[in-house]
Amino acid sequence: MTQAPAAPKAVRRRHDREIVALAVPAFGALVAEPLFVIADSAIVGHLGTAQLAGLGVASTLLMTAVGVFVFLAYATTAAVARRVGAGDLRAAIRQGMDGIWLALLIGAAVIAVVLPTAPTLMDWFGASSTAAPYATTYLRISTLGIPAMLVVLAATGVLRGLQDTKTPLYVAVGGFVANAALNAGLVYGAGLGIAGSAWGTVIAQCGMAAVYLVVVVRGARKHDASLRPDAAGIRACAQAGTPLLVRTLSLRAILVIATAVAARLGDADMAAHQIILSVWSLLAFALDAIAIAGQAIIGRFLGADDAQGAREACRRMVQWGLATGVVLGLLVIVARPLFLPMFSGDSVVRDTALPALVMVALSQPICGIVFVLDGVLMGAGDGPYLAWAMVLTLAVFAPVALLVPVLGGGLTALWATMTLMMAIRLLTLGLRSRSGRWIVTGATR
């Protein structure tokens, strides 16, 4: 007897429950990550201005070095989810172990590059003569924790692929608490100064990596998956991640160009830009949580050879992204007179930021759809298209943004170009989604 298909309303409810179950913990984990830097800044800030400035330069470089390898999470999530959908948990965890081994290799390479070049890097980043020694100290010590940070990325991808976003939330919260306690104890209790802050971060990150490894190793033993490094598997992970690396570098180039343009507009515009970028990044966390759910869900459907389920899930997640974007945009418009004074007491900075924030608010529905489609295509393993689309976006955005100061435009005009950037991404991702070419079923793409 053939079972009747589920009613459309029942299908939507099932998708809604799954999206919420994955996205809410993912959002909590995403928000916990920047709290590491905030805690370090609050503790080191009481040591002196030079120490805080050194931390600012070093942590920016450190987060950039780690951020460009976020593909370790994205590519691993998609690959593991496909094998989960295919019902092969042993292969799923084996795939995850390949990603973790790749993270360790990359981490070792980064250490080999950064340790001897730390003073030169500080010069390139414009650290002052008073801040540079502190920045170099912090960077050299904290670099030792990069392999652990990258393992955390890869292992997070493993658990997301296994449809588990709660464990990463618990680990992120625990890591933040440990990091804050260690920093306070080592900086002030042990009198290590900024070096204590760096060691606290390294210890906390190693602790987080250890917890993840325990979870993954238990899963490997349960399903009889090998823990040994496999050259072919590691190479496959690197090949899958390379297009996503190109995508990430292109996106970071866009943000760097926007900041460089804002700096040319003047101090008030630059200060206002920093405020808006902080707000924009916070909004992105909420939207990225839905994208993470999309990676896990889409990968599982495609691995289970359920193309129709993948289409329905994609459609529902786009609706979620649009609705979330509308809500976030309205919140920004309503709350902007309230939170702007929290960032700056300068009325010129606030007046400069106000109209640009309206532009940010209006763009949120677009951002909502873009983030979701980005997650859907990542979950489908459609990395080469994502790389091409982001390079194209950068090629269009860069000349338009650089014309803003030339044509006498201000910060609002700059953020209009950021909205243009998101509109281009909406066009490229939307066309790909409608074409259906991203739908490739099976345990591997």
Tab-separated table of C-alpha atoms in Angstrom:
chain	number	residue	atom	x	y	z
A	1	MET	CA	0.000	0.000	0.000
A	2	THR	CA	1.450	3.359	-1.062
A	3	GLN	CA	1.670	5.973	1.658
A	4	ALA	CA	0.017	9.278	0.849
A	5	PRO	CA	2.370	12.237	0.545
A	6	ALA	CA	2.477	14.599	3.488
A	7	ALA	CA	0.250	17.639	3.233
A	8	PRO	CA	2.060	20.875	2.270
A	9	LYS	CA	1.288	22.395	5.671
A	10	ALA	CA	2.669	19.333	7.456
A	11	VAL	CA	5.817	19.462	5.301
A	12	ARG	CA	6.325	23.141	6.140
A	13	ARG	CA	5.900	22.443	9.846
A	14	ARG	CA	8.413	19.629	9.684
A	15	HIS	CA	10.926	21.885	7.940
A	16	ASP	CA	10.205	24.685	10.431
A	17	ARG	CA	10.907	22.452	13.420
A	18	GLU	CA	14.138	21.221	11.902
A	19	ILE	CA	15.333	24.705	10.915
A	20	VAL	CA	14.652	26.064	14.409
A	21	ALA	CA	16.267	23.042	16.101
A	22	LEU	CA	19.481	23.571	14.123
A	23	ALA	CA	19.549	27.363	13.699
A	24	VAL	CA	18.920	28.505	17.292
A	25	PRO	CA	21.883	26.640	18.851
A	26	ALA	CA	24.013	27.603	15.834
A	27	PHE	CA	23.214	31.274	16.460
A	28	GLY	CA	24.251	30.927	20.102
A	29	ALA	CA	27.573	29.364	19.101
A	30	LEU	CA	28.208	32.084	16.506
A	31	VAL	CA	27.557	34.864	19.014
A	32	ALA	CA	29.847	33.228	21.576
A	33	GLU	CA	32.843	33.345	19.208
A	34	PRO	CA	33.382	37.151	19.108
A	35	LEU	CA	32.993	37.258	22.880
A	36	PHE	CA	36.513	35.805	23.118
A	37	VAL	CA	37.959	39.001	21.643
A	38	ILE	CA	35.645	41.199	23.714
A	39	ALA	CA	36.726	39.472	26.945
A	40	ASP	CA	40.399	39.766	26.002
A	41	SER	CA	39.955	43.458	25.185
A	42	ALA	CA	38.161	44.207	28.457
A	43	ILE	CA	40.886	42.522	30.523
A	44	VAL	CA	43.915	43.790	28.582
A	45	GLY	CA	42.436	47.287	28.329
A	46	HIS	CA	43.159	47.859	32.024
A	47	LEU	CA	46.872	47.187	31.472
A	48	GLY	CA	47.305	50.311	29.360
A	49	THR	CA	46.637	51.905	25.986
A	50	ALA	CA	49.733	50.439	24.304
A	51	GLN	CA	48.788	46.914	25.411
A	52	LEU	CA	45.222	47.314	24.150
A	53	ALA	CA	46.438	48.722	20.836
A	54	GLY	CA	48.842	45.799	20.494
A	55	LEU	CA	46.028	43.351	21.206
A	56	GLY	CA	43.850	45.062	18.599
A	57	VAL	CA	46.416	44.675	15.823
A	58	ALA	CA	47.448	41.132	16.766
A	59	SER	CA	43.914	39.798	17.273
A	60	THR	CA	42.801	41.251	13.924
A	61	LEU	CA	45.625	39.429	12.162
A	62	LEU	CA	44.939	36.253	14.148
A	63	MET	CA	41.220	36.243	13.379
A	64	THR	CA	41.953	36.901	9.710
A	65	ALA	CA	44.380	33.973	9.608
A	66	VAL	CA	41.731	31.699	11.122
A	67	GLY	CA	38.757	33.204	9.279
A	68	VAL	CA	40.087	32.495	5.788
A	69	PHE	CA	40.035	28.783	6.637
A	70	VAL	CA	36.367	28.729	7.626
A	71	PHE	CA	35.891	26.371	4.684
A	72	LEU	CA	37.046	23.653	7.094
A	73	ALA	CA	33.625	23.960	8.736
A	74	TYR	CA	31.568	24.606	5.600
A	75	ALA	CA	32.999	21.886	3.364
A	76	THR	CA	33.025	19.327	6.180
A	77	THR	CA	29.388	20.036	7.054
A	78	ALA	CA	28.245	19.402	3.481
A	79	ALA	CA	30.331	16.256	2.973
A	80	VAL	CA	29.370	14.691	6.300
A	81	ALA	CA	25.674	15.548	5.878
A	82	ARG	CA	25.578	13.811	2.486
A	83	ARG	CA	26.873	10.600	3.983
A	84	VAL	CA	24.432	10.895	6.874
A	85	GLY	CA	21.628	11.175	4.325
A	86	ALA	CA	22.977	8.100	2.546
A	87	GLY	CA	22.839	6.223	5.852
A	88	ASP	CA	26.591	5.634	6.060
A	89	LEU	CA	27.612	7.065	9.438
A	90	ARG	CA	30.962	5.280	9.323
A	91	ALA	CA	31.922	7.098	6.102
A	92	ALA	CA	30.482	10.343	7.485
A	93	ILE	CA	32.787	10.278	10.509
A	94	ARG	CA	35.727	9.123	8.367
A	95	GLN	CA	35.097	12.177	6.183
A	96	GLY	CA	35.066	14.342	9.293
A	97	MET	CA	38.409	12.915	10.447
A	98	ASP	CA	39.947	13.821	7.085
A	99	GLY	CA	38.820	17.409	7.663
A	100	ILE	CA	40.333	17.425	11.159
A	101	TRP	CA	43.674	16.095	9.871
A	102	LEU	CA	43.652	18.798	7.190
A	103	ALA	CA	43.029	21.409	9.908
A	104	LEU	CA	46.075	20.188	11.844
A	105	LEU	CA	48.285	20.336	8.738
A	106	ILE	CA	47.153	23.871	7.890
A	107	GLY	CA	47.611	24.930	11.509
A	108	ALA	CA	51.182	23.664	11.537
A	109	ALA	CA	51.905	25.542	8.303
A	110	VAL	CA	50.487	28.780	9.726
A	111	ILE	CA	52.660	28.463	12.840
A	112	ALA	CA	55.740	27.920	10.673
A	113	VAL	CA	54.981	31.132	8.749
A	114	VAL	CA	53.772	33.440	11.533
A	115	LEU	CA	56.247	32.746	14.366
A	116	PRO	CA	59.391	33.979	12.591
A	117	THR	CA	57.621	36.812	10.741
A	118	ALA	CA	55.541	38.246	13.608
A	119	PRO	CA	57.548	41.512	13.978
A	120	THR	CA	57.399	42.115	10.215
A	121	LEU	CA	53.672	41.453	10.155
A	122	MET	CA	53.165	44.013	12.911
A	123	ASP	CA	55.032	46.593	10.829
A	124	TRP	CA	52.886	45.821	7.799
A	125	PHE	CA	49.727	46.248	9.871
A	126	GLY	CA	50.921	49.660	11.075
A	127	ALA	CA	51.438	48.899	14.767
A	128	SER	CA	53.050	51.866	16.544
A	129	SER	CA	56.494	51.574	18.120
A	130	THR	CA	54.918	51.397	21.595
A	131	ALA	CA	52.242	48.850	20.668
A	132	ALA	CA	54.371	46.627	18.400
A	133	PRO	CA	56.236	44.727	21.180
A	134	TYR	CA	52.952	43.827	22.881
A	135	ALA	CA	51.366	42.894	19.559
A	136	THR	CA	54.305	40.663	18.656
A	137	THR	CA	54.214	38.924	22.049
A	138	TYR	CA	50.484	38.287	21.825
A	139	LEU	CA	50.645	37.091	18.214
A	140	ARG	CA	53.533	34.676	18.750
A	141	ILE	CA	51.918	33.016	21.752
A	142	SER	CA	48.360	32.936	20.417
A	143	THR	CA	49.573	31.521	17.084
A	144	LEU	CA	50.374	28.308	18.969
A	145	GLY	CA	46.619	27.891	19.404
A	146	ILE	CA	45.807	28.147	15.690
A	147	PRO	CA	45.856	24.364	15.084
A	148	ALA	CA	43.317	23.996	17.914
A	149	MET	CA	41.185	26.805	16.458
A	150	LEU	CA	41.159	25.125	13.055
A	151	VAL	CA	40.355	21.742	14.613
A	152	VAL	CA	37.401	23.440	16.300
A	153	LEU	CA	36.219	24.674	12.878
A	154	ALA	CA	36.524	21.244	11.264
A	155	ALA	CA	34.983	19.370	14.208
A	156	THR	CA	32.125	21.880	14.324
A	157	GLY	CA	31.507	21.018	10.672
A	158	VAL	CA	31.459	17.321	11.547
A	159	LEU	CA	28.805	17.774	14.221
A	160	ARG	CA	26.713	20.113	12.062
A	161	GLY	CA	26.820	17.503	9.314
A	162	LEU	CA	25.615	14.977	11.873
A	163	GLN	CA	22.674	17.389	12.488
A	164	ASP	CA	24.025	18.383	15.921
A	165	THR	CA	24.351	22.129	16.600
A	166	LYS	CA	23.759	21.871	20.355
A	167	THR	CA	27.173	20.420	21.201
A	168	PRO	CA	29.014	23.293	19.421
A	169	LEU	CA	26.886	25.722	21.445
A	170	TYR	CA	27.818	24.075	24.746
A	171	VAL	CA	31.501	23.945	23.778
A	172	ALA	CA	31.510	27.610	22.650
A	173	VAL	CA	29.886	28.816	25.870
A	174	GLY	CA	32.217	26.690	27.992
A	175	GLY	CA	35.207	27.954	26.021
A	176	PHE	CA	34.181	31.571	26.531
A	177	VAL	CA	33.820	31.119	30.297
A	178	ALA	CA	37.177	29.314	30.529
A	179	ASN	CA	38.858	31.944	28.365
A	180	ALA	CA	37.606	34.824	30.534
A	181	ALA	CA	38.637	33.082	33.768
A	182	LEU	CA	42.065	32.089	32.461
A	183	ASN	CA	42.734	35.568	31.090
A	184	ALA	CA	41.850	37.262	34.366
A	185	GLY	CA	43.918	34.788	36.382
A	186	LEU	CA	46.993	34.832	34.151
A	187	VAL	CA	46.993	38.568	33.357
A	188	TYR	CA	46.449	39.818	36.904
A	189	GLY	CA	46.757	36.856	39.257
A	190	ALA	CA	49.978	35.523	37.732
A	191	GLY	CA	51.129	38.968	36.601
A	192	LEU	CA	51.896	37.838	33.045
A	193	GLY	CA	50.355	40.878	31.399
A	194	ILE	CA	49.383	40.591	27.726
A	195	ALA	CA	51.271	37.299	27.493
A	196	GLY	CA	48.839	35.889	30.062
A	197	SER	CA	45.907	36.893	27.860
A	198	ALA	CA	47.468	35.070	24.904
A	199	TRP	CA	48.181	31.938	26.951
A	200	GLY	CA	44.639	31.986	28.332
A	201	THR	CA	43.233	32.015	24.814
A	202	VAL	CA	45.552	29.211	23.692
A	203	ILE	CA	44.594	27.013	26.659
A	204	ALA	CA	40.868	27.669	26.173
A	205	GLN	CA	41.057	26.866	22.445
A	206	CYS	CA	43.027	23.682	23.110
A	207	GLY	CA	40.417	22.680	25.682
A	208	MET	CA	37.623	23.214	23.166
A	209	ALA	CA	39.483	21.187	20.537
A	210	ALA	CA	40.032	18.396	23.062
A	211	VAL	CA	36.308	18.216	23.848
A	212	TYR	CA	35.450	18.047	20.161
A	213	LEU	CA	38.033	15.328	19.552
A	214	VAL	CA	36.617	13.248	22.407
A	215	VAL	CA	33.142	13.497	20.861
A	216	VAL	CA	34.369	12.635	17.350
A	217	VAL	CA	36.620	9.797	18.527
A	218	ARG	CA	33.730	8.259	20.473
A	219	GLY	CA	31.616	8.397	17.323
A	220	ALA	CA	34.429	6.838	15.294
A	221	ARG	CA	34.792	3.957	17.729
A	222	LYS	CA	31.040	3.433	17.868
A	223	HIS	CA	30.818	3.118	14.085
A	224	ASP	CA	34.224	1.473	13.582
A	225	ALA	CA	35.637	4.385	11.573
A	226	SER	CA	39.390	4.743	11.190
A	227	LEU	CA	41.126	7.613	12.978
A	228	ARG	CA	44.335	7.415	10.955
A	229	PRO	CA	45.185	10.124	8.424
A	230	ASP	CA	44.277	9.185	4.865
A	231	ALA	CA	46.214	11.067	2.185
A	232	ALA	CA	43.515	10.667	-0.459
A	233	GLY	CA	40.774	11.782	1.918
A	234	ILE	CA	42.760	14.803	3.128
A	235	ARG	CA	43.510	15.760	-0.465
A	236	ALA	CA	39.810	15.483	-1.349
A	237	CYS	CA	38.914	17.753	1.574
A	238	ALA	CA	41.460	20.321	0.406
A	239	GLN	CA	40.117	20.190	-3.153
A	240	ALA	CA	36.539	20.654	-1.932
A	241	GLY	CA	37.582	23.527	0.306
A	242	THR	CA	39.667	25.471	-2.227
A	243	PRO	CA	36.682	27.083	-4.018
A	244	LEU	CA	35.224	28.086	-0.651
A	245	LEU	CA	38.593	29.603	0.271
A	246	VAL	CA	38.404	31.716	-2.903
A	247	ARG	CA	34.869	32.745	-1.962
A	248	THR	CA	35.924	33.731	1.568
A	249	LEU	CA	38.965	35.698	0.382
A	250	SER	CA	36.804	37.579	-2.129
A	251	LEU	CA	34.276	38.452	0.569
A	252	ARG	CA	37.017	39.652	2.913
A	253	ALA	CA	38.466	41.748	0.099
A	254	ILE	CA	35.074	43.451	-0.240
A	255	LEU	CA	35.027	44.293	3.470
A	256	VAL	CA	38.617	45.571	3.365
A	257	ILE	CA	37.849	47.798	0.363
A	258	ALA	CA	34.761	49.193	2.107
A	259	THR	CA	36.809	50.026	5.203
A	260	ALA	CA	39.576	51.610	3.117
A	261	VAL	CA	37.025	53.799	1.313
A	262	ALA	CA	35.424	54.816	4.620
A	263	ALA	CA	38.852	55.826	5.951
A	264	ARG	CA	39.306	58.151	2.963
A	265	LEU	CA	36.001	59.867	3.753
A	266	GLY	CA	37.272	61.233	7.076
A	267	ASP	CA	37.460	60.366	10.763
A	268	ALA	CA	33.744	60.851	11.457
A	269	ASP	CA	32.762	58.646	8.511
A	270	MET	CA	35.303	56.006	9.523
A	271	ALA	CA	34.024	55.959	13.104
A	272	ALA	CA	30.427	55.714	11.875
A	273	HIS	CA	31.432	52.962	9.433
A	274	GLN	CA	32.932	50.944	12.289
A	275	ILE	CA	29.640	51.222	14.186
A	276	ILE	CA	27.594	50.163	11.186
A	277	LEU	CA	29.949	47.305	10.355
A	278	SER	CA	29.588	46.028	13.936
A	279	VAL	CA	25.785	46.122	13.646
A	280	TRP	CA	25.901	44.507	10.203
A	281	SER	CA	28.111	41.709	11.547
A	282	LEU	CA	25.725	41.047	14.431
A	283	LEU	CA	22.781	40.839	12.030
A	284	ALA	CA	24.821	38.473	9.888
A	285	PHE	CA	25.120	36.048	12.803
A	286	ALA	CA	21.332	35.658	12.938
A	287	LEU	CA	21.110	35.073	9.193
A	288	ASP	CA	24.157	32.800	9.118
A	289	ALA	CA	22.497	30.544	11.687
A	290	ILE	CA	19.759	29.765	9.151
A	291	ALA	CA	22.436	29.231	6.495
A	292	ILE	CA	24.168	26.698	8.747
A	293	ALA	CA	20.890	24.829	9.146
A	294	GLY	CA	20.620	24.915	5.354
A	295	GLN	CA	24.055	23.344	4.899
A	296	ALA	CA	23.170	20.424	7.163
A	297	ILE	CA	19.623	19.856	5.911
A	298	ILE	CA	20.329	20.169	2.179
A	299	GLY	CA	23.379	17.916	2.379
A	300	ARG	CA	21.337	15.243	4.138
A	301	PHE	CA	18.478	15.362	1.599
A	302	LEU	CA	20.863	15.132	-1.363
A	303	GLY	CA	22.773	12.278	0.272
A	304	ALA	CA	19.459	10.439	0.661
A	305	ASP	CA	18.724	10.915	-3.087
A	306	ASP	CA	15.740	13.099	-2.184
A	307	ALA	CA	15.897	15.907	-4.744
A	308	GLN	CA	12.307	16.960	-4.110
A	309	GLY	CA	12.925	17.182	-0.376
A	310	ALA	CA	15.970	19.367	-1.045
A	311	ARG	CA	13.892	21.704	-3.239
A	312	GLU	CA	11.142	21.978	-0.627
A	313	ALA	CA	13.651	22.602	2.170
A	314	CYS	CA	15.389	25.263	0.074
A	315	ARG	CA	12.079	26.998	-0.627
A	316	ARG	CA	11.111	27.016	3.040
A	317	MET	CA	14.505	28.268	4.195
A	318	VAL	CA	14.346	31.127	1.690
A	319	GLN	CA	11.017	32.108	3.238
A	320	TRP	CA	12.652	32.002	6.656
A	321	GLY	CA	15.549	34.120	5.432
A	322	LEU	CA	13.243	36.728	3.920
A	323	ALA	CA	11.032	36.922	7.006
A	324	THR	CA	14.043	37.136	9.343
A	325	GLY	CA	15.565	39.865	7.180
A	326	VAL	CA	12.359	41.915	7.306
A	327	VAL	CA	12.193	41.603	11.109
A	328	LEU	CA	15.859	42.529	11.549
A	329	GLY	CA	15.483	45.511	9.219
A	330	LEU	CA	12.512	46.821	11.191
A	331	LEU	CA	14.417	46.353	14.461
A	332	VAL	CA	17.335	48.401	13.136
A	333	ILE	CA	15.059	51.255	12.039
A	334	VAL	CA	13.171	51.321	15.335
A	335	ALA	CA	16.179	50.899	17.615
A	336	ARG	CA	18.809	53.000	15.832
A	337	PRO	CA	18.168	56.187	17.900
A	338	LEU	CA	18.569	54.074	21.036
A	339	PHE	CA	21.769	52.131	20.355
A	340	LEU	CA	23.760	54.773	18.457
A	341	PRO	CA	24.556	56.725	21.669
A	342	MET	CA	25.963	53.466	23.096
A	343	PHE	CA	28.664	53.488	20.424
A	344	SER	CA	29.594	57.165	20.291
A	345	GLY	CA	28.978	60.402	22.165
A	346	ASP	CA	29.964	62.440	19.105
A	347	SER	CA	26.846	63.907	17.488
A	348	VAL	CA	28.632	64.204	14.123
A	349	VAL	CA	29.399	60.476	14.122
A	350	ARG	CA	25.816	59.625	15.097
A	351	ASP	CA	24.355	61.927	12.427
A	352	THR	CA	26.644	60.355	9.829
A	353	ALA	CA	25.685	56.825	10.848
A	354	LEU	CA	21.939	57.399	11.001
A	355	PRO	CA	21.058	57.510	7.254
A	356	ALA	CA	23.581	54.767	6.471
A	357	LEU	CA	21.872	52.531	9.027
A	358	VAL	CA	18.608	53.031	7.168
A	359	MET	CA	20.350	51.659	4.083
A	360	VAL	CA	21.520	48.662	6.118
A	361	ALA	CA	17.970	48.100	7.396
A	362	LEU	CA	16.485	48.214	3.897
A	363	SER	CA	19.024	45.653	2.674
A	364	GLN	CA	18.253	43.044	5.340
A	365	PRO	CA	15.521	41.178	3.379
A	366	ILE	CA	18.028	40.816	0.532
A	367	CYS	CA	20.705	39.672	2.984
A	368	GLY	CA	18.303	37.130	4.454
A	369	ILE	CA	17.743	35.416	1.113
A	370	VAL	CA	21.430	35.641	0.134
A	371	PHE	CA	22.679	34.033	3.352
A	372	VAL	CA	20.200	31.177	3.031
A	373	LEU	CA	20.998	30.474	-0.629
A	374	ASP	CA	24.694	30.622	0.212
A	375	GLY	CA	24.110	27.927	2.850
A	376	VAL	CA	21.979	25.844	0.501
A	377	LEU	CA	24.638	25.810	-2.224
A	378	MET	CA	27.359	25.056	0.324
A	379	GLY	CA	25.284	22.158	1.597
A	380	ALA	CA	24.996	20.942	-1.985
A	381	GLY	CA	28.778	21.089	-2.380
A	382	ASP	CA	28.444	23.714	-5.121
A	383	GLY	CA	31.699	25.430	-4.137
A	384	PRO	CA	33.056	26.198	-7.638
A	385	TYR	CA	29.946	28.200	-8.517
A	386	LEU	CA	30.078	30.068	-5.187
A	387	ALA	CA	33.718	30.979	-5.859
A	388	TRP	CA	32.951	32.239	-9.372
A	389	ALA	CA	29.926	34.209	-8.171
A	390	MET	CA	31.874	35.928	-5.381
A	391	VAL	CA	34.799	36.839	-7.640
A	392	LEU	CA	32.294	38.375	-10.069
A	393	THR	CA	30.681	40.284	-7.207
A	394	LEU	CA	34.088	41.616	-6.106
A	395	ALA	CA	34.894	42.670	-9.678
A	396	VAL	CA	31.694	44.742	-9.875
A	397	PHE	CA	31.807	46.097	-6.317
A	398	ALA	CA	35.427	47.266	-6.199
A	399	PRO	CA	35.335	49.976	-8.923
A	400	VAL	CA	31.931	51.247	-7.815
A	401	ALA	CA	33.032	51.535	-4.167
A	402	LEU	CA	36.298	53.252	-5.097
A	403	LEU	CA	34.326	55.870	-7.044
A	404	VAL	CA	32.384	56.926	-3.929
A	405	PRO	CA	34.992	59.423	-2.603
A	406	VAL	CA	35.943	60.487	-6.129
A	407	LEU	CA	32.355	61.500	-6.882
A	408	GLY	CA	31.930	63.183	-3.505
A	409	GLY	CA	29.709	60.507	-2.004
A	410	GLY	CA	29.554	59.900	1.734
A	411	LEU	CA	29.062	56.957	4.028
A	412	THR	CA	25.457	56.412	2.937
A	413	ALA	CA	26.648	56.119	-0.657
A	414	LEU	CA	29.277	53.602	0.431
A	415	TRP	CA	26.671	51.450	2.142
A	416	ALA	CA	24.498	51.767	-0.940
A	417	THR	CA	27.329	50.039	-2.791
A	418	MET	CA	27.319	47.363	-0.082
A	419	THR	CA	23.621	46.889	-0.807
A	420	LEU	CA	24.490	46.660	-4.505
A	421	MET	CA	26.996	43.956	-3.606
A	422	MET	CA	24.305	41.952	-1.830
A	423	ALA	CA	21.925	42.487	-4.769
A	424	ILE	CA	24.519	41.042	-7.147
A	425	ARG	CA	24.905	38.053	-4.868
A	426	LEU	CA	21.113	37.673	-4.801
A	427	LEU	CA	21.069	37.637	-8.606
A	428	THR	CA	23.868	35.091	-9.019
A	429	LEU	CA	22.676	32.785	-6.223
A	430	GLY	CA	19.022	33.129	-7.219
A	431	LEU	CA	19.757	32.163	-10.828
A	432	ARG	CA	21.710	29.127	-9.644
A	433	SER	CA	18.948	28.098	-7.275
A	434	ARG	CA	16.269	28.358	-9.976
A	435	SER	CA	18.366	26.415	-12.488
A	436	GLY	CA	18.421	23.329	-10.278
A	437	ARG	CA	21.999	22.541	-11.361
A	438	TRP	CA	23.071	22.477	-7.722
A	439	ILE	CA	20.908	19.405	-7.136
A	440	VAL	CA	23.330	16.503	-7.410
A	441	THR	CA	22.217	13.539	-5.316
A	442	GLY	CA	24.279	10.749	-3.783
A	443	ALA	CA	26.732	10.193	-0.944
A	444	THR	CA	29.350	12.235	-2.821
A	445	ARG	CA	28.951	15.066	-5.305
